[in-house]
Amino acid sequence: MTQCFISNTNDPHLNLSFEHYLFSKVKPNERYLYLWRNSETVVIGKFQNPWSECNVEKMAEDKIKLMRRYSGGGAVFQDLGNLCFTLISGSDYDVEEQKSKNNDFIISTLNKFSIVAHASGRNDILVNERKISGAAFQIQQGNLMHHGTLLVNSDLNKLQLYLKPSKDKLETKGIKSVRSRVANLQEFNSLLTVEGLIEQLRITYTERFSNFDSIYYFNENILNTNPELKFEYENLISWDWLYGKTPAFTDAYKKRFPWGGIELLFTVHSGVVEDIAVYSDTLDNKLVDVIKDTLVGVAFNNKNIAEQIKKRANSMDYSDTQNHLLDIISLFE
């Protein structure tokens, strides 16, 4: 059986949940084509550190979503000008043969728009040596999921706006992203649209593989009728998945105030402050202990850190330490 699934929602977490759901349901003799687009989102690999890879504070300010996928690899920015494709095949099909056929399918589709593309290595598709598609693979019990992106008219300027550290990092154990030289397909055919590409992918798929037994469209309402999918969705939007899977790392914040300089060195594990080294030339002997007592064990994000410091300062009687804590909040704003 061969099926096509097309998402009518741009919710990245629902789209990824549905992909994972499909992969868990594929039977040995089945093939799936799944096409989807996300609203503005930074997608990180399974083992990456969001604070190392992304400008987390800028993303929050601009309401850019963060999504952690199940596969490895680097961080990417996605928007409505980027089409995601997922090719799933059951265990009856040879994995390595399918990878090659899948690349040929994408390249053949682009040829229909007079775009000459070629595969580079195992993961990328290039046009004139510029990357227009990246892919990743998952293999489970002989089943293959080959998923990737096709840049049609994505806002490439936002790659550098959101895919960069927001603070100087002293140490990180996360995987670093490779910023490849990328291009939009519209640079090579200005008439190409995402909608046109979706339609041509459907046509070319039937030419290269087989006719679809069914074509299924879905939107947000599917969460009301599929408890298994809803459970998966709630996991993907949880703090534990987005930030708690982060490897241990160290992050430094420092600033000089009229009362002295201070440097806070956070050790973070699973998204939680595990320890803080505080360095300062202040004469306030209480400050270091108060900072440690306030922040060890709390979730690591700037807004939460600032709120915890403010709460502690407001609970104190007027003193130099209280004033110094209120100053330190500016490090996290």
mmCIF file with all atom_site columns, C-alpha atoms in Angstrom, residues 158-322:
data_model
loop_
_atom_site.group_PDB
_atom_site.id
_atom_site.type_symbol
_atom_site.label_atom_id
_atom_site.label_alt_id
_atom_site.label_comp_id
_atom_site.label_asym_id
_atom_site.label_entity_id
_atom_site.label_seq_id
_atom_site.pdbx_PDB_ins_code
_atom_site.Cartn_x
_atom_site.Cartn_y
_atom_site.Cartn_z
_atom_site.occupancy
_atom_site.B_iso_or_equiv
_atom_site.pdbx_formal_charge
_atom_site.auth_seq_id
_atom_site.auth_comp_id
_atom_site.auth_asym_id
_atom_site.auth_atom_id
_atom_site.pdbx_PDB_model_num
ATOM 1   C CA . LYS A 1 158 ? 17.015 34.838 9.585   1.00 0.00 ? 158 LYS A CA 1
ATOM 2   C CA . LEU A 1 159 ? 19.474 31.946 9.538   1.00 0.00 ? 159 LEU A CA 1
ATOM 3   C CA . GLN A 1 160 ? 22.106 34.193 11.078  1.00 0.00 ? 160 GLN A CA 1
ATOM 4   C CA . LEU A 1 161 ? 19.624 36.132 13.203  1.00 0.00 ? 161 LEU A CA 1
ATOM 5   C CA . TYR A 1 162 ? 18.493 33.112 15.218  1.00 0.00 ? 162 TYR A CA 1
ATOM 6   C CA . LEU A 1 163 ? 21.184 30.483 14.668  1.00 0.00 ? 163 LEU A CA 1
ATOM 7   C CA . LYS A 1 164 ? 23.907 31.953 16.836  1.00 0.00 ? 164 LYS A CA 1
ATOM 8   C CA . PRO A 1 165 ? 24.748 31.991 20.534  1.00 0.00 ? 165 PRO A CA 1
ATOM 9   C CA . SER A 1 166 ? 23.254 34.863 22.483  1.00 0.00 ? 166 SER A CA 1
ATOM 10  C CA . LYS A 1 167 ? 26.138 34.938 24.991  1.00 0.00 ? 167 LYS A CA 1
ATOM 11  C CA . ASP A 1 168 ? 29.823 34.097 24.925  1.00 0.00 ? 168 ASP A CA 1
ATOM 12  C CA . LYS A 1 169 ? 30.125 30.412 25.703  1.00 0.00 ? 169 LYS A CA 1
ATOM 13  C CA . LEU A 1 170 ? 33.111 29.125 27.632  1.00 0.00 ? 170 LEU A CA 1
ATOM 14  C CA . GLU A 1 171 ? 32.388 25.460 27.198  1.00 0.00 ? 171 GLU A CA 1
ATOM 15  C CA . THR A 1 172 ? 29.766 23.266 25.596  1.00 0.00 ? 172 THR A CA 1
ATOM 16  C CA . LYS A 1 173 ? 29.402 19.576 25.028  1.00 0.00 ? 173 LYS A CA 1
ATOM 17  C CA . GLY A 1 174 ? 26.609 19.920 22.478  1.00 0.00 ? 174 GLY A CA 1
ATOM 18  C CA . ILE A 1 175 ? 27.077 19.292 18.752  1.00 0.00 ? 175 ILE A CA 1
ATOM 19  C CA . LYS A 1 176 ? 27.986 22.384 16.717  1.00 0.00 ? 176 LYS A CA 1
ATOM 20  C CA . SER A 1 177 ? 26.011 23.176 13.571  1.00 0.00 ? 177 SER A CA 1
ATOM 21  C CA . VAL A 1 178 ? 27.707 23.607 10.212  1.00 0.00 ? 178 VAL A CA 1
ATOM 22  C CA . ARG A 1 179 ? 26.508 26.762 8.462   1.00 0.00 ? 179 ARG A CA 1
ATOM 23  C CA . SER A 1 180 ? 26.399 25.649 4.868   1.00 0.00 ? 180 SER A CA 1
ATOM 24  C CA . ARG A 1 181 ? 26.148 27.896 1.844   1.00 0.00 ? 181 ARG A CA 1
ATOM 25  C CA . VAL A 1 182 ? 22.465 27.665 1.051   1.00 0.00 ? 182 VAL A CA 1
ATOM 26  C CA . ALA A 1 183 ? 20.137 28.929 -1.688  1.00 0.00 ? 183 ALA A CA 1
ATOM 27  C CA . ASN A 1 184 ? 16.440 29.123 -2.447  1.00 0.00 ? 184 ASN A CA 1
ATOM 28  C CA . LEU A 1 185 ? 15.055 27.235 -5.429  1.00 0.00 ? 185 LEU A CA 1
ATOM 29  C CA . GLN A 1 186 ? 13.421 30.432 -6.665  1.00 0.00 ? 186 GLN A CA 1
ATOM 30  C CA . GLU A 1 187 ? 16.911 31.697 -7.455  1.00 0.00 ? 187 GLU A CA 1
ATOM 31  C CA . PHE A 1 188 ? 17.018 29.067 -10.191 1.00 0.00 ? 188 PHE A CA 1
ATOM 32  C CA . ASN A 1 189 ? 13.352 29.256 -11.246 1.00 0.00 ? 189 ASN A CA 1
ATOM 33  C CA . SER A 1 190 ? 11.494 32.378 -10.162 1.00 0.00 ? 190 SER A CA 1
ATOM 34  C CA . LEU A 1 191 ? 8.109  30.839 -11.037 1.00 0.00 ? 191 LEU A CA 1
ATOM 35  C CA . LEU A 1 192 ? 8.478  27.942 -8.627  1.00 0.00 ? 192 LEU A CA 1
ATOM 36  C CA . THR A 1 193 ? 6.092  28.012 -5.653  1.00 0.00 ? 193 THR A CA 1
ATOM 37  C CA . VAL A 1 194 ? 5.677  25.763 -2.632  1.00 0.00 ? 194 VAL A CA 1
ATOM 38  C CA . GLU A 1 195 ? 2.194  24.792 -3.812  1.00 0.00 ? 195 GLU A CA 1
ATOM 39  C CA . GLY A 1 196 ? 3.507  23.921 -7.264  1.00 0.00 ? 196 GLY A CA 1
ATOM 40  C CA . LEU A 1 197 ? 6.320  21.880 -5.769  1.00 0.00 ? 197 LEU A CA 1
ATOM 41  C CA . ILE A 1 198 ? 3.880  19.919 -3.584  1.00 0.00 ? 198 ILE A CA 1
ATOM 42  C CA . GLU A 1 199 ? 1.776  19.031 -6.607  1.00 0.00 ? 199 GLU A CA 1
ATOM 43  C CA . GLN A 1 200 ? 4.791  18.002 -8.681  1.00 0.00 ? 200 GLN A CA 1
ATOM 44  C CA . LEU A 1 201 ? 6.192  15.869 -5.870  1.00 0.00 ? 201 LEU A CA 1
ATOM 45  C CA . ARG A 1 202 ? 2.899  13.976 -5.772  1.00 0.00 ? 202 ARG A CA 1
ATOM 46  C CA . ILE A 1 203 ? 2.981  13.424 -9.535  1.00 0.00 ? 203 ILE A CA 1
ATOM 47  C CA . THR A 1 204 ? 6.633  12.395 -9.682  1.00 0.00 ? 204 THR A CA 1
ATOM 48  C CA . TYR A 1 205 ? 6.198  10.027 -6.742  1.00 0.00 ? 205 TYR A CA 1
ATOM 49  C CA . THR A 1 206 ? 3.568  8.041  -8.643  1.00 0.00 ? 206 THR A CA 1
ATOM 50  C CA . GLU A 1 207 ? 5.894  7.938  -11.659 1.00 0.00 ? 207 GLU A CA 1
ATOM 51  C CA . ARG A 1 208 ? 8.891  6.717  -9.693  1.00 0.00 ? 208 ARG A CA 1
ATOM 52  C CA . PHE A 1 209 ? 7.168  4.390  -7.224  1.00 0.00 ? 209 PHE A CA 1
ATOM 53  C CA . SER A 1 210 ? 3.442  3.625  -7.544  1.00 0.00 ? 210 SER A CA 1
ATOM 54  C CA . ASN A 1 211 ? 0.011  5.240  -7.532  1.00 0.00 ? 211 ASN A CA 1
ATOM 55  C CA . PHE A 1 212 ? -1.379 6.333  -4.189  1.00 0.00 ? 212 PHE A CA 1
ATOM 56  C CA . ASP A 1 213 ? -4.030 4.140  -2.638  1.00 0.00 ? 213 ASP A CA 1
ATOM 57  C CA . SER A 1 214 ? -5.157 7.200  -0.673  1.00 0.00 ? 214 SER A CA 1
ATOM 58  C CA . ILE A 1 215 ? -4.315 10.878 -0.116  1.00 0.00 ? 215 ILE A CA 1
ATOM 59  C CA . TYR A 1 216 ? -4.982 12.158 3.392   1.00 0.00 ? 216 TYR A CA 1
ATOM 60  C CA . TYR A 1 217 ? -5.138 15.813 4.507   1.00 0.00 ? 217 TYR A CA 1
ATOM 61  C CA . PHE A 1 218 ? -5.193 16.826 8.169   1.00 0.00 ? 218 PHE A CA 1
ATOM 62  C CA . ASN A 1 219 ? -5.152 19.900 10.439  1.00 0.00 ? 219 ASN A CA 1
ATOM 63  C CA . GLU A 1 220 ? -5.156 20.714 14.164  1.00 0.00 ? 220 GLU A CA 1
ATOM 64  C CA . ASN A 1 221 ? -8.467 18.920 14.673  1.00 0.00 ? 221 ASN A CA 1
ATOM 65  C CA . ILE A 1 222 ? -6.691 15.583 14.443  1.00 0.00 ? 222 ILE A CA 1
ATOM 66  C CA . LEU A 1 223 ? -5.523 16.053 18.043  1.00 0.00 ? 223 LEU A CA 1
ATOM 67  C CA . ASN A 1 224 ? -9.155 15.764 19.184  1.00 0.00 ? 224 ASN A CA 1
ATOM 68  C CA . THR A 1 225 ? -9.609 12.348 17.597  1.00 0.00 ? 225 THR A CA 1
ATOM 69  C CA . ASN A 1 226 ? -6.229 10.673 18.044  1.00 0.00 ? 226 ASN A CA 1
ATOM 70  C CA . PRO A 1 227 ? -5.133 10.271 21.717  1.00 0.00 ? 227 PRO A CA 1
ATOM 71  C CA . GLU A 1 228 ? -1.874 8.599  20.744  1.00 0.00 ? 228 GLU A CA 1
ATOM 72  C CA . LEU A 1 229 ? -0.901 11.532 18.534  1.00 0.00 ? 229 LEU A CA 1
ATOM 73  C CA . LYS A 1 230 ? -1.951 14.029 21.198  1.00 0.00 ? 230 LYS A CA 1
ATOM 74  C CA . PHE A 1 231 ? 0.284  12.314 23.765  1.00 0.00 ? 231 PHE A CA 1
ATOM 75  C CA . GLU A 1 232 ? 3.210  12.550 21.353  1.00 0.00 ? 232 GLU A CA 1
ATOM 76  C CA . TYR A 1 233 ? 2.452  16.217 20.669  1.00 0.00 ? 233 TYR A CA 1
ATOM 77  C CA . GLU A 1 234 ? 2.386  17.107 24.367  1.00 0.00 ? 234 GLU A CA 1
ATOM 78  C CA . ASN A 1 235 ? 5.765  15.452 24.814  1.00 0.00 ? 235 ASN A CA 1
ATOM 79  C CA . LEU A 1 236 ? 7.323  17.480 21.995  1.00 0.00 ? 236 LEU A CA 1
ATOM 80  C CA . ILE A 1 237 ? 6.168  20.811 23.446  1.00 0.00 ? 237 ILE A CA 1
ATOM 81  C CA . SER A 1 238 ? 7.306  19.961 26.980  1.00 0.00 ? 238 SER A CA 1
ATOM 82  C CA . TRP A 1 239 ? 10.234 21.660 28.720  1.00 0.00 ? 239 TRP A CA 1
ATOM 83  C CA . ASP A 1 240 ? 11.841 18.292 29.355  1.00 0.00 ? 240 ASP A CA 1
ATOM 84  C CA . TRP A 1 241 ? 12.037 17.472 25.661  1.00 0.00 ? 241 TRP A CA 1
ATOM 85  C CA . LEU A 1 242 ? 12.943 20.930 24.361  1.00 0.00 ? 242 LEU A CA 1
ATOM 86  C CA . TYR A 1 243 ? 15.483 21.875 27.021  1.00 0.00 ? 243 TYR A CA 1
ATOM 87  C CA . GLY A 1 244 ? 15.832 18.971 29.438  1.00 0.00 ? 244 GLY A CA 1
ATOM 88  C CA . LYS A 1 245 ? 17.592 16.792 26.827  1.00 0.00 ? 245 LYS A CA 1
ATOM 89  C CA . THR A 1 246 ? 20.385 19.345 26.650  1.00 0.00 ? 246 THR A CA 1
ATOM 90  C CA . PRO A 1 247 ? 23.882 18.011 27.424  1.00 0.00 ? 247 PRO A CA 1
ATOM 91  C CA . ALA A 1 248 ? 25.727 19.560 30.375  1.00 0.00 ? 248 ALA A CA 1
ATOM 92  C CA . PHE A 1 249 ? 27.311 22.900 29.516  1.00 0.00 ? 249 PHE A CA 1
ATOM 93  C CA . THR A 1 250 ? 28.733 26.015 31.083  1.00 0.00 ? 250 THR A CA 1
ATOM 94  C CA . ASP A 1 251 ? 27.493 29.535 30.330  1.00 0.00 ? 251 ASP A CA 1
ATOM 95  C CA . ALA A 1 252 ? 29.003 32.824 31.514  1.00 0.00 ? 252 ALA A CA 1
ATOM 96  C CA . TYR A 1 253 ? 27.376 36.183 32.201  1.00 0.00 ? 253 TYR A CA 1
ATOM 97  C CA . LYS A 1 254 ? 29.437 39.137 33.343  1.00 0.00 ? 254 LYS A CA 1
ATOM 98  C CA . LYS A 1 255 ? 29.092 42.882 33.835  1.00 0.00 ? 255 LYS A CA 1
ATOM 99  C CA . ARG A 1 256 ? 30.639 45.736 35.790  1.00 0.00 ? 256 ARG A CA 1
ATOM 100 C CA . PHE A 1 257 ? 28.493 47.857 38.079  1.00 0.00 ? 257 PHE A CA 1
ATOM 101 C CA . PRO A 1 258 ? 29.428 50.918 40.218  1.00 0.00 ? 258 PRO A CA 1
ATOM 102 C CA . TRP A 1 259 ? 29.739 48.621 43.226  1.00 0.00 ? 259 TRP A CA 1
ATOM 103 C CA . GLY A 1 260 ? 32.020 46.129 41.432  1.00 0.00 ? 260 GLY A CA 1
ATOM 104 C CA . GLY A 1 261 ? 32.262 43.621 38.624  1.00 0.00 ? 261 GLY A CA 1
ATOM 105 C CA . ILE A 1 262 ? 30.560 40.241 38.694  1.00 0.00 ? 262 ILE A CA 1
ATOM 106 C CA . GLU A 1 263 ? 30.802 37.080 36.600  1.00 0.00 ? 263 GLU A CA 1
ATOM 107 C CA . LEU A 1 264 ? 28.324 34.221 36.902  1.00 0.00 ? 264 LEU A CA 1
ATOM 108 C CA . LEU A 1 265 ? 29.411 30.866 35.500  1.00 0.00 ? 265 LEU A CA 1
ATOM 109 C CA . PHE A 1 266 ? 26.418 28.514 35.229  1.00 0.00 ? 266 PHE A CA 1
ATOM 110 C CA . THR A 1 267 ? 26.779 24.755 34.989  1.00 0.00 ? 267 THR A CA 1
ATOM 111 C CA . VAL A 1 268 ? 23.568 23.447 33.472  1.00 0.00 ? 268 VAL A CA 1
ATOM 112 C CA . HIS A 1 269 ? 22.395 19.855 33.127  1.00 0.00 ? 269 HIS A CA 1
ATOM 113 C CA . SER A 1 270 ? 19.066 18.735 31.667  1.00 0.00 ? 270 SER A CA 1
ATOM 114 C CA . GLY A 1 271 ? 17.986 22.363 31.436  1.00 0.00 ? 271 GLY A CA 1
ATOM 115 C CA . VAL A 1 272 ? 18.448 23.006 35.169  1.00 0.00 ? 272 VAL A CA 1
ATOM 116 C CA . VAL A 1 273 ? 21.127 25.046 36.982  1.00 0.00 ? 273 VAL A CA 1
ATOM 117 C CA . GLU A 1 274 ? 23.348 22.470 38.659  1.00 0.00 ? 274 GLU A CA 1
ATOM 118 C CA . ASP A 1 275 ? 25.987 24.835 40.044  1.00 0.00 ? 275 ASP A CA 1
ATOM 119 C CA . ILE A 1 276 ? 27.150 28.451 39.839  1.00 0.00 ? 276 ILE A CA 1
ATOM 120 C CA . ALA A 1 277 ? 30.649 29.851 40.211  1.00 0.00 ? 277 ALA A CA 1
ATOM 121 C CA . VAL A 1 278 ? 30.429 33.522 41.207  1.00 0.00 ? 278 VAL A CA 1
ATOM 122 C CA . TYR A 1 279 ? 33.421 35.823 40.722  1.00 0.00 ? 279 TYR A CA 1
ATOM 123 C CA . SER A 1 280 ? 33.318 39.433 41.939  1.00 0.00 ? 280 SER A CA 1
ATOM 124 C CA . ASP A 1 281 ? 35.408 42.203 43.413  1.00 0.00 ? 281 ASP A CA 1
ATOM 125 C CA . THR A 1 282 ? 32.436 43.518 45.398  1.00 0.00 ? 282 THR A CA 1
ATOM 126 C CA . LEU A 1 283 ? 32.762 44.282 49.088  1.00 0.00 ? 283 LEU A CA 1
ATOM 127 C CA . ASP A 1 284 ? 29.327 42.706 49.637  1.00 0.00 ? 284 ASP A CA 1
ATOM 128 C CA . ASN A 1 285 ? 30.295 39.479 51.396  1.00 0.00 ? 285 ASN A CA 1
ATOM 129 C CA . LYS A 1 286 ? 26.740 38.100 51.413  1.00 0.00 ? 286 LYS A CA 1
ATOM 130 C CA . LEU A 1 287 ? 26.078 38.449 47.679  1.00 0.00 ? 287 LEU A CA 1
ATOM 131 C CA . VAL A 1 288 ? 27.824 35.297 46.451  1.00 0.00 ? 288 VAL A CA 1
ATOM 132 C CA . ASP A 1 289 ? 26.031 32.966 48.856  1.00 0.00 ? 289 ASP A CA 1
ATOM 133 C CA . VAL A 1 290 ? 22.650 34.579 48.182  1.00 0.00 ? 290 VAL A CA 1
ATOM 134 C CA . ILE A 1 291 ? 23.033 34.144 44.406  1.00 0.00 ? 291 ILE A CA 1
ATOM 135 C CA . LYS A 1 292 ? 23.935 30.479 44.747  1.00 0.00 ? 292 LYS A CA 1
ATOM 136 C CA . ASP A 1 293 ? 21.137 29.796 47.197  1.00 0.00 ? 293 ASP A CA 1
ATOM 137 C CA . THR A 1 294 ? 18.633 31.525 44.883  1.00 0.00 ? 294 THR A CA 1
ATOM 138 C CA . LEU A 1 295 ? 19.514 29.969 41.531  1.00 0.00 ? 295 LEU A CA 1
ATOM 139 C CA . VAL A 1 296 ? 20.853 26.432 42.013  1.00 0.00 ? 296 VAL A CA 1
ATOM 140 C CA . GLY A 1 297 ? 18.115 23.974 41.034  1.00 0.00 ? 297 GLY A CA 1
ATOM 141 C CA . VAL A 1 298 ? 15.987 26.332 38.936  1.00 0.00 ? 298 VAL A CA 1
ATOM 142 C CA . ALA A 1 299 ? 15.169 26.012 35.228  1.00 0.00 ? 299 ALA A CA 1
ATOM 143 C CA . PHE A 1 300 ? 17.787 27.751 33.071  1.00 0.00 ? 300 PHE A CA 1
ATOM 144 C CA . ASN A 1 301 ? 16.279 30.502 30.962  1.00 0.00 ? 301 ASN A CA 1
ATOM 145 C CA . ASN A 1 302 ? 16.798 34.240 31.207  1.00 0.00 ? 302 ASN A CA 1
ATOM 146 C CA . LYS A 1 303 ? 13.231 35.134 32.123  1.00 0.00 ? 303 LYS A CA 1
ATOM 147 C CA . ASN A 1 304 ? 13.072 32.570 34.906  1.00 0.00 ? 304 ASN A CA 1
ATOM 148 C CA . ILE A 1 305 ? 16.504 33.527 36.284  1.00 0.00 ? 305 ILE A CA 1
ATOM 149 C CA . ALA A 1 306 ? 15.505 37.194 36.378  1.00 0.00 ? 306 ALA A CA 1
ATOM 150 C CA . GLU A 1 307 ? 12.213 36.378 38.100  1.00 0.00 ? 307 GLU A CA 1
ATOM 151 C CA . GLN A 1 308 ? 13.939 34.267 40.755  1.00 0.00 ? 308 GLN A CA 1
ATOM 152 C CA . ILE A 1 309 ? 16.468 37.003 41.531  1.00 0.00 ? 309 ILE A CA 1
ATOM 153 C CA . LYS A 1 310 ? 13.739 39.655 41.711  1.00 0.00 ? 310 LYS A CA 1
ATOM 154 C CA . LYS A 1 311 ? 11.648 37.472 44.005  1.00 0.00 ? 311 LYS A CA 1
ATOM 155 C CA . ARG A 1 312 ? 14.603 36.934 46.342  1.00 0.00 ? 312 ARG A CA 1
ATOM 156 C CA . ALA A 1 313 ? 15.482 40.652 46.355  1.00 0.00 ? 313 ALA A CA 1
ATOM 157 C CA . ASN A 1 314 ? 11.904 41.652 47.153  1.00 0.00 ? 314 ASN A CA 1
ATOM 158 C CA . SER A 1 315 ? 11.860 39.258 50.098  1.00 0.00 ? 315 SER A CA 1
ATOM 159 C CA . MET A 1 316 ? 14.834 41.011 51.717  1.00 0.00 ? 316 MET A CA 1
ATOM 160 C CA . ASP A 1 317 ? 14.989 44.077 53.887  1.00 0.00 ? 317 ASP A CA 1
ATOM 161 C CA . TYR A 1 318 ? 16.633 47.105 52.327  1.00 0.00 ? 318 TYR A CA 1
ATOM 162 C CA . SER A 1 319 ? 20.378 46.495 52.091  1.00 0.00 ? 319 SER A CA 1
ATOM 163 C CA . ASP A 1 320 ? 23.329 46.679 49.722  1.00 0.00 ? 320 ASP A CA 1
ATOM 164 C CA . THR A 1 321 ? 22.765 43.009 48.841  1.00 0.00 ? 321 THR A CA 1
ATOM 165 C CA . GLN A 1 322 ? 19.168 43.713 47.840  1.00 0.00 ? 322 GLN A CA 1
#
